[in-house]
Short mmCIF file of C-alpha atoms and ligand atoms in Angstrom, two decimals:
data_model
loop_
_atom_site.label_atom_id
_atom_site.label_comp_id
_atom_site.label_asym_id
_atom_site.label_seq_id
_atom_site.Cartn_x
_atom_site.Cartn_y
_atom_site.Cartn_z
CA MET Z 1 81.91 117.04 106.12
CA THR Z 2 79.34 115.84 108.63
CA ILE Z 3 80.87 112.75 110.16
CA LYS Z 4 81.35 112.69 113.91
CA VAL Z 5 84.51 111.13 115.25
CA ALA Z 6 86.35 110.32 118.44
CA VAL Z 7 90.11 110.06 118.93
CA ILE Z 8 91.33 107.42 121.40
CA GLY Z 9 94.95 108.08 122.37
CA CYS Z 10 96.28 111.66 122.39
CA GLY Z 11 100.01 110.99 122.32
CA ASN Z 12 102.64 111.75 119.73
CA ILE Z 13 100.94 110.49 116.56
CA SER Z 14 97.49 111.93 117.33
CA GLN Z 15 98.55 115.47 116.34
CA PHE Z 16 98.74 114.34 112.70
CA HIS Z 17 95.25 112.82 112.82
CA PHE Z 18 93.82 115.89 114.56
CA SER Z 19 95.36 118.04 111.84
CA GLY Z 20 93.74 115.91 109.13
CA LEU Z 21 90.38 115.91 110.89
CA GLU Z 22 90.44 119.67 111.31
CA LYS Z 23 91.34 120.24 107.65
CA CYS Z 24 88.63 117.93 106.31
CA GLY Z 25 85.99 119.42 108.59
CA ALA Z 26 85.01 116.33 110.57
CA GLU Z 27 83.34 117.00 113.91
CA ILE Z 28 85.47 115.78 116.82
CA LYS Z 29 82.96 114.74 119.49
CA TRP Z 30 85.27 113.06 122.01
CA VAL Z 31 88.91 112.75 122.89
CA CYS Z 32 90.18 109.98 125.14
CA ASP Z 33 93.44 109.39 126.96
CA ILE Z 34 94.26 107.95 130.36
CA ASN Z 35 96.52 110.97 130.70
CA ARG Z 36 94.15 113.92 131.05
CA GLU Z 37 96.91 116.42 130.34
CA ALA Z 38 97.57 114.86 126.93
CA ALA Z 39 93.92 115.08 125.94
CA MET Z 40 92.68 118.39 127.33
CA PRO Z 41 94.41 120.72 124.85
CA TRP Z 42 92.61 118.86 122.05
CA ALA Z 43 89.31 118.77 123.95
CA ASP Z 44 89.57 122.55 124.42
CA LYS Z 45 90.62 123.24 120.86
CA PHE Z 46 87.79 121.25 119.28
CA GLU Z 47 85.20 121.76 122.04
CA ALA Z 48 85.10 117.99 122.38
CA ARG Z 49 84.14 115.93 125.41
CA TYR Z 50 86.88 114.17 127.34
CA SER Z 51 86.98 110.73 128.92
CA ALA Z 52 89.80 108.58 130.25
CA ASP Z 53 87.72 105.48 129.44
CA TYR Z 54 87.30 104.55 125.77
CA ARG Z 55 84.08 102.69 126.62
CA ASP Z 56 82.31 106.03 127.23
CA ILE Z 57 83.10 107.05 123.69
CA ILE Z 58 82.14 103.80 122.10
CA ALA Z 59 78.81 103.87 123.93
CA ASP Z 60 77.87 107.25 122.42
CA PRO Z 61 75.51 106.65 119.48
CA ALA Z 62 76.42 110.07 118.05
CA VAL Z 63 79.93 108.87 117.17
CA ASP Z 64 80.29 107.51 113.61
CA ALA Z 65 83.98 106.63 113.64
CA VAL Z 66 86.83 106.16 116.08
CA PHE Z 67 90.51 106.83 115.50
CA VAL Z 68 92.54 104.34 117.53
CA THR Z 69 95.82 106.18 117.95
CA LEU Z 70 97.39 104.53 120.93
CA LEU Z 71 99.87 101.71 121.35
CA SER Z 72 99.57 98.60 119.23
CA ARG Z 73 99.19 96.24 122.18
CA LEU Z 74 95.86 97.99 122.99
CA HIS Z 75 94.50 97.93 119.45
CA LYS Z 76 92.80 94.54 119.55
CA GLU Z 77 90.61 95.18 122.58
CA ILE Z 78 89.57 98.66 121.43
CA CYS Z 79 89.02 97.71 117.78
CA PHE Z 80 86.80 94.79 118.82
CA ALA Z 81 84.76 97.00 121.15
CA ALA Z 82 84.37 99.71 118.49
CA ILE Z 83 83.38 97.20 115.79
CA ASP Z 84 80.86 95.67 118.20
CA ALA Z 85 79.34 99.09 118.75
CA GLY Z 86 78.96 99.60 114.99
CA LYS Z 87 81.60 102.32 114.63
CA ALA Z 88 83.86 102.70 111.63
CA VAL Z 89 87.47 102.30 112.76
CA ILE Z 90 90.74 103.90 111.70
CA CYS Z 91 93.57 102.22 113.57
CA GLU Z 92 97.20 103.31 113.68
CA LYS Z 93 99.84 100.88 112.51
CA THR Z 94 101.02 98.30 113.36
CA LEU Z 95 97.58 96.77 113.70
CA ALA Z 96 98.44 94.17 116.34
CA GLU Z 97 101.29 92.41 118.06
CA SER Z 98 100.81 89.19 116.10
CA ALA Z 99 99.46 88.21 112.70
CA GLU Z 100 96.87 86.04 114.45
CA ASP Z 101 95.49 89.00 116.42
CA ALA Z 102 95.53 91.22 113.34
CA TRP Z 103 93.67 88.54 111.38
CA GLU Z 104 91.02 88.24 114.10
CA ILE Z 105 90.47 92.00 114.03
CA VAL Z 106 90.08 92.28 110.26
CA GLN Z 107 87.94 89.15 110.09
CA TYR Z 108 85.64 90.60 112.72
CA ALA Z 109 85.42 93.87 110.76
CA GLU Z 110 84.66 91.90 107.59
CA ALA Z 111 82.01 89.80 109.32
CA LYS Z 112 80.30 92.91 110.73
CA LYS Z 113 80.79 94.81 107.44
CA THR Z 114 82.47 97.59 109.40
CA ILE Z 115 84.47 100.17 107.49
CA PHE Z 116 87.93 99.50 108.82
CA TYR Z 117 91.34 100.92 107.94
CA THR Z 118 94.82 100.47 109.30
CA SER Z 119 96.37 103.87 108.75
CA TYR Z 120 99.45 103.24 106.65
CA MET Z 121 99.64 106.84 105.48
CA LYS Z 122 102.65 106.49 103.17
CA ARG Z 123 100.32 105.19 100.47
CA PHE Z 124 98.95 108.73 100.39
CA ILE Z 125 102.29 110.47 99.73
CA PRO Z 126 101.76 112.20 96.35
CA ALA Z 127 105.04 110.76 94.99
CA VAL Z 128 103.90 107.24 95.96
CA GLU Z 129 100.45 107.72 94.40
CA LYS Z 130 102.04 108.99 91.19
CA ALA Z 131 104.54 106.11 91.18
CA LYS Z 132 101.65 103.65 91.46
CA ALA Z 133 99.92 105.33 88.51
CA LEU Z 134 103.14 105.14 86.45
CA LEU Z 135 103.81 101.43 87.14
CA PRO Z 136 102.33 100.29 83.78
CA GLU Z 137 104.95 102.48 82.05
CA LEU Z 138 107.71 100.25 83.42
CA GLY Z 139 106.77 97.20 81.33
CA THR Z 140 107.61 94.00 83.16
CA ILE Z 141 108.81 94.73 86.68
CA ILE Z 142 112.00 92.79 87.35
CA SER Z 143 113.62 94.13 90.52
CA THR Z 144 112.77 96.46 93.42
CA HIS Z 145 114.98 97.94 96.12
CA ILE Z 146 113.11 99.33 99.08
CA ARG Z 147 114.64 100.69 102.24
CA ALA Z 148 113.86 102.64 105.38
CA TYR Z 149 117.10 103.95 106.89
CA GLN Z 150 116.38 105.99 109.99
CA CYS Z 151 118.87 107.84 112.18
CA TRP Z 152 118.43 106.52 115.74
CA GLY Z 153 121.88 107.51 117.03
CA ASP Z 154 124.71 105.05 117.51
CA LEU Z 155 123.12 101.95 119.00
CA TRP Z 156 125.67 99.78 117.20
CA SER Z 157 128.87 100.66 119.08
CA GLU Z 158 127.40 101.19 122.54
CA THR Z 159 124.62 99.51 124.49
CA PRO Z 160 122.44 102.21 126.08
CA THR Z 161 122.33 102.28 129.89
CA GLU Z 162 119.27 104.55 130.12
CA GLY Z 163 116.50 106.06 128.03
CA PHE Z 164 114.16 104.81 125.33
CA PHE Z 165 116.57 102.20 123.96
CA TYR Z 166 117.76 100.80 127.31
CA THR Z 167 116.81 97.18 127.97
CA PRO Z 168 116.88 96.61 131.76
CA PRO Z 169 118.03 93.16 132.92
CA GLY Z 170 114.96 90.92 132.94
CA GLY Z 171 112.80 93.84 131.74
CA MET Z 172 111.67 95.48 128.54
CA SER Z 173 112.99 98.50 126.66
CA LEU Z 174 110.55 101.34 126.05
CA VAL Z 175 110.83 100.98 122.27
CA ARG Z 176 109.68 97.39 122.58
CA LYS Z 177 107.05 98.12 125.21
CA ASN Z 178 105.57 101.04 123.28
CA TYR Z 179 105.96 99.94 119.68
CA GLY Z 180 106.35 96.17 119.88
CA GLY Z 181 109.96 96.05 118.68
CA GLY Z 182 112.70 97.90 116.84
CA ILE Z 183 113.20 99.14 113.29
CA LEU Z 184 111.24 96.25 111.70
CA VAL Z 185 107.93 97.31 113.27
CA CYS Z 186 108.70 101.04 113.38
CA GLY Z 187 110.04 101.97 109.93
CA GLY Z 188 110.08 98.52 108.36
CA SER Z 189 106.31 98.04 108.57
CA HIS Z 190 105.75 101.07 106.33
CA ILE Z 191 107.92 99.73 103.55
CA LEU Z 192 106.31 96.31 103.81
CA ASP Z 193 103.03 98.16 103.29
CA LEU Z 194 104.48 99.96 100.27
CA THR Z 195 105.70 96.62 98.91
CA LEU Z 196 102.15 95.28 99.20
CA PHE Z 197 100.64 98.46 97.74
CA LEU Z 198 102.98 98.68 94.74
CA LEU Z 199 103.82 95.04 93.98
CA GLY Z 200 101.24 92.81 95.64
CA ARG Z 201 101.59 90.01 98.15
CA PRO Z 202 104.97 88.29 98.28
CA HIS Z 203 104.83 84.50 98.29
CA ARG Z 204 108.25 83.61 99.71
CA LEU Z 205 110.96 85.41 101.64
CA TYR Z 206 114.37 85.01 103.19
CA ALA Z 207 115.23 87.40 106.01
CA THR Z 208 117.79 88.20 108.64
CA LEU Z 209 117.41 90.41 111.72
CA HIS Z 210 120.14 92.01 113.78
CA GLU Z 211 119.35 92.39 117.47
CA PRO Z 212 122.30 93.77 119.45
CA GLU Z 213 123.54 91.77 122.42
CA GLY Z 214 121.75 92.84 125.60
CA SER Z 215 118.87 94.55 123.73
CA ASP Z 216 115.34 93.31 123.10
CA TYR Z 217 114.79 95.08 119.77
CA ASP Z 218 116.23 94.86 116.27
CA LEU Z 219 118.30 97.52 114.51
CA GLN Z 220 118.34 95.89 111.09
CA ALA Z 221 115.87 93.78 109.14
CA ALA Z 222 116.96 92.68 105.67
CA ALA Z 223 114.96 90.44 103.37
CA LEU Z 224 114.60 89.13 99.85
CA LEU Z 225 110.94 88.81 98.92
CA GLU Z 226 109.58 87.01 95.88
CA THR Z 227 106.49 88.56 94.29
CA ASP Z 228 104.66 88.15 90.99
CA ASN Z 229 106.33 91.46 90.11
CA GLY Z 230 109.92 90.36 90.59
CA ILE Z 231 112.35 90.22 93.47
CA VAL Z 232 112.24 92.81 96.27
CA HIS Z 233 115.45 93.71 98.13
CA TYR Z 234 114.18 95.01 101.45
CA GLU Z 235 116.01 96.62 104.35
CA ALA Z 236 114.97 98.54 107.43
CA LEU Z 237 117.95 99.98 109.31
CA ALA Z 238 118.47 102.11 112.40
CA HIS Z 239 121.79 103.87 111.83
CA PRO Z 240 123.91 106.66 113.34
CA LEU Z 241 124.48 108.71 110.15
CA THR Z 242 123.02 112.17 110.66
CA LYS Z 243 123.43 113.71 107.21
CA ILE Z 244 122.50 111.01 104.69
CA GLY Z 245 119.38 110.80 102.52
CA PHE Z 246 118.20 112.96 99.64
CA LEU Z 247 117.56 115.90 102.01
CA ARG Z 248 120.79 115.20 103.96
CA ASP Z 249 118.87 115.07 107.24
CA GLY Z 250 119.59 111.46 108.24
CA TRP Z 251 116.27 110.19 106.83
CA ASP Z 252 117.03 107.86 103.94
CA GLU Z 253 113.90 106.12 102.70
CA LYS Z 254 113.75 105.07 99.10
CA VAL Z 255 111.78 102.84 96.74
CA GLU Z 256 113.38 101.95 93.42
CA ILE Z 257 111.37 99.85 90.98
CA ASN Z 258 113.07 98.58 87.83
CA GLY Z 259 111.14 97.36 84.81
CA THR Z 260 111.94 96.43 81.22
CA ASN Z 261 110.96 99.95 80.07
CA GLY Z 262 112.35 102.08 82.87
CA ARG Z 263 112.77 102.88 86.55
CA LEU Z 264 110.81 104.69 89.26
CA GLU Z 265 112.55 106.15 92.30
CA VAL Z 266 110.62 107.52 95.26
CA TYR Z 267 112.49 109.43 97.96
CA SER Z 268 110.20 110.09 100.89
CA SER Z 269 110.77 112.70 103.56
CA ASN Z 270 110.73 112.20 107.34
CA TRP Z 271 107.15 111.69 108.58
CA THR Z 272 107.74 114.16 111.42
CA ASP Z 273 108.45 116.97 108.92
CA VAL Z 274 105.80 116.28 106.29
CA GLU Z 275 104.41 119.82 106.48
CA THR Z 276 107.72 121.29 105.32
CA LYS Z 277 109.63 118.57 103.46
CA ALA Z 278 108.25 117.13 100.22
CA SER Z 279 108.95 113.74 98.73
CA LEU Z 280 110.45 113.29 95.28
CA LEU Z 281 109.68 110.94 92.40
CA VAL Z 282 112.00 110.30 89.45
CA HIS Z 283 110.80 108.40 86.40
CA TYR Z 284 113.41 107.20 83.93
CA ASP Z 285 111.93 106.04 80.62
CA ASN Z 286 114.30 103.77 78.68
CA ARG Z 287 112.20 104.13 75.51
CA ASN Z 288 113.18 107.78 74.99
CA GLY Z 289 116.07 108.14 77.48
CA ASN Z 290 114.25 110.86 79.48
CA SER Z 291 114.32 111.25 83.23
CA THR Z 292 111.40 113.21 84.68
CA GLU Z 293 111.49 114.61 88.21
CA TYR Z 294 108.16 115.12 89.98
CA ARG Z 295 108.57 117.63 92.80
CA PHE Z 296 105.39 117.81 94.82
CA ALA Z 297 104.49 120.49 97.33
CA ALA Z 298 105.07 119.51 100.97
CA GLU Z 299 101.79 118.04 102.11
CA SER Z 300 101.02 115.74 105.01
CA PRO Z 301 100.05 112.22 103.90
CA PHE Z 302 98.22 111.95 107.23
CA ASP Z 303 95.91 114.79 106.10
CA ARG Z 304 95.26 113.06 102.79
CA ALA Z 305 94.71 109.67 104.46
CA VAL Z 306 92.32 111.09 107.06
CA GLU Z 307 90.35 112.93 104.37
CA PHE Z 308 90.07 109.72 102.33
CA PHE Z 309 88.94 107.68 105.37
CA CYS Z 310 86.35 110.28 106.40
CA GLN Z 311 84.96 110.63 102.88
CA GLN Z 312 84.58 106.87 102.57
CA ILE Z 313 82.85 106.64 105.94
CA GLU Z 314 80.50 109.45 104.97
CA GLN Z 315 79.63 107.55 101.78
CA GLY Z 316 79.32 104.29 103.73
CA GLU Z 317 81.87 102.51 101.52
CA GLN Z 318 85.16 100.79 102.32
CA GLY Z 319 86.54 101.94 98.94
CA SER Z 320 89.95 101.19 97.48
CA GLN Z 321 91.81 100.56 100.77
CA SER Z 322 91.26 97.01 101.96
CA ARG Z 323 90.37 96.03 105.51
CA LEU Z 324 93.17 93.47 105.29
CA THR Z 325 96.11 95.88 105.02
CA GLY Z 326 97.11 95.83 108.69
CA TYR Z 327 96.89 92.04 108.78
CA GLU Z 328 99.01 91.67 105.63
CA VAL Z 329 101.84 93.77 107.07
CA ASP Z 330 101.73 91.92 110.39
CA GLU Z 331 101.86 88.59 108.55
CA LEU Z 332 104.98 89.70 106.68
CA ILE Z 333 106.58 90.89 109.93
CA GLU Z 334 105.92 87.49 111.46
CA HIS Z 335 107.41 85.65 108.46
CA ILE Z 336 110.51 87.88 108.53
CA LYS Z 337 111.03 86.94 112.18
CA LEU Z 338 110.43 83.27 111.39
CA SER Z 339 112.85 83.19 108.47
CA SER Z 340 115.52 84.96 110.51
CA LYS Z 341 115.07 82.51 113.38
CA GLN Z 342 115.11 79.44 111.13
CA LYS Z 343 117.91 80.87 108.95
CA GLN Z 344 116.07 79.72 105.85
CA ALA Z 345 113.59 80.92 103.24
CA VAL Z 346 109.91 80.53 104.17
CA GLU Z 347 106.76 80.26 102.07
CA ILE Z 348 104.29 82.88 103.22
CA GLN Z 349 101.21 81.27 104.71
CA TRP Z 350 98.51 83.87 104.01
CA LYS Z 351 95.43 83.17 106.05
CA THR Z 352 93.65 84.09 102.79
N1 NAD R 1 102.29 106.24 111.17
C1 NAD R 1 103.48 106.45 111.72
O1 NAD R 1 104.45 106.79 111.05
C2 NAD R 1 103.62 106.26 113.20
C3 NAD R 1 104.66 106.90 113.87
C4 NAD R 1 104.74 106.74 115.28
C5 NAD R 1 103.82 105.96 115.94
N2 NAD R 1 102.83 105.31 115.24
C6 NAD R 1 101.85 104.44 115.91
O2 NAD R 1 100.94 105.26 116.63
C7 NAD R 1 100.50 104.58 117.80
C8 NAD R 1 100.69 105.49 119.01
O3 NAD R 1 102.06 105.85 119.10
P1 NAD R 1 102.50 107.22 119.82
O4 NAD R 1 103.91 107.46 119.40
O5 NAD R 1 101.50 108.28 119.59
O6 NAD R 1 102.48 106.76 121.33
P2 NAD R 1 102.43 107.70 122.63
O7 NAD R 1 102.98 106.90 123.73
O8 NAD R 1 103.03 109.04 122.32
O9 NAD R 1 100.87 107.94 122.84
C9 NAD R 1 100.01 106.94 123.31
C10 NAD R 1 98.93 107.64 124.15
O10 NAD R 1 97.98 106.65 124.53
C11 NAD R 1 97.60 106.91 125.88
N3 NAD R 1 97.05 105.68 126.45
C12 NAD R 1 97.72 104.59 126.88
N4 NAD R 1 96.86 103.66 127.32
C13 NAD R 1 95.62 104.17 127.14
C14 NAD R 1 94.31 103.66 127.37
N5 NAD R 1 94.10 102.45 127.88
N6 NAD R 1 93.26 104.44 127.06
C15 NAD R 1 93.44 105.69 126.55
N7 NAD R 1 94.66 106.22 126.31
C16 NAD R 1 95.73 105.46 126.59
C17 NAD R 1 98.87 107.39 126.55
O11 NAD R 1 98.59 108.12 127.73
C18 NAD R 1 99.49 108.26 125.45
O12 NAD R 1 99.08 109.62 125.54
C19 NAD R 1 101.30 103.26 117.86
O13 NAD R 1 100.49 102.22 117.34
C20 NAD R 1 102.48 103.53 116.94
O14 NAD R 1 102.98 102.34 116.35
C21 NAD R 1 102.72 105.48 113.90
#
């Protein structure tokens, strides 16, 4: 692969993108982080240049694509600058802090015909890809249950007085500051993306959010979404249960799609352990009574996503993954918040 890339933001999530870039053979020209210590190990490893200022990177004509892997509140400014400079952009999720901002970003990318992806990597889990391919086998889809249950410790019985989940009086918790909110934006955004990927855009939803007293983030987001492919029962939950889930490791993420001919169940493994823990797909076919288990090898969906993005950029084509993905998820997040606040169902106002 000949494309030349830069990675802006060398924190936690960047390791997965670096891994994908290394495996697909892209040339890493620059790494950027305001924290030099976070960036230098990557600069050394890939013999890349370092800058604390993303504008240095964007100004380099040798860079084809930038990976924007820092906090969501910085995405808009950097995505706009990169699009302006004619770079292809791969941006971490969630795309922005509001649907309006996300819309402006994707509209700008569309107007400039920039190749632009929001990296929702769960679409690239082999079990999810296979489930998508098997959807026609289900007949008419009538009901889906989708959930992201993540073990965050017991934030239900006690209000934290320090650490990542502590909300100081008059201030902001780190989970909100860094990620824009609680379980809805963290784990919940991924399963909204999977809802969009597998079932299409919902047109109406009713939702409720639980935000504990004294905290500025949610621990539970539950919703009923109406789609052209039936009702979706959706829930993102931060819970204290350490040994639940199909691997009994506290990670309990599942998609179950029921149709007139059968059922698909996807059990996905914790994104931090994707190199060692594989996801599982079960297909029950009501026409012959058979249940088939698809056990895939453990493989990072980040690697597969990065390879796809780089190949598309090399070919100069946006390909099967729409520029709008990040906007669509952010629009659903906004409608979930709205419905919860209004305590009533809301029609989803897609910008288009
Ligand atoms: N796909 C997933 O499952 C997943 C999981 C976790 C996080 N994320 C997303 O990844 C993104 C980054 O999260 P993270 O956990 O890596 O955060 P992080 O805090 O670990 O890393 C962010 C990095 O950005 C750097 N930074 C901050 N401001 C900067 C600036 N102006 N210029 C250059 N560098 C700057 C920080 O020094 C830090 O090293 C977020 O959008 C988050 O939502 C995605």
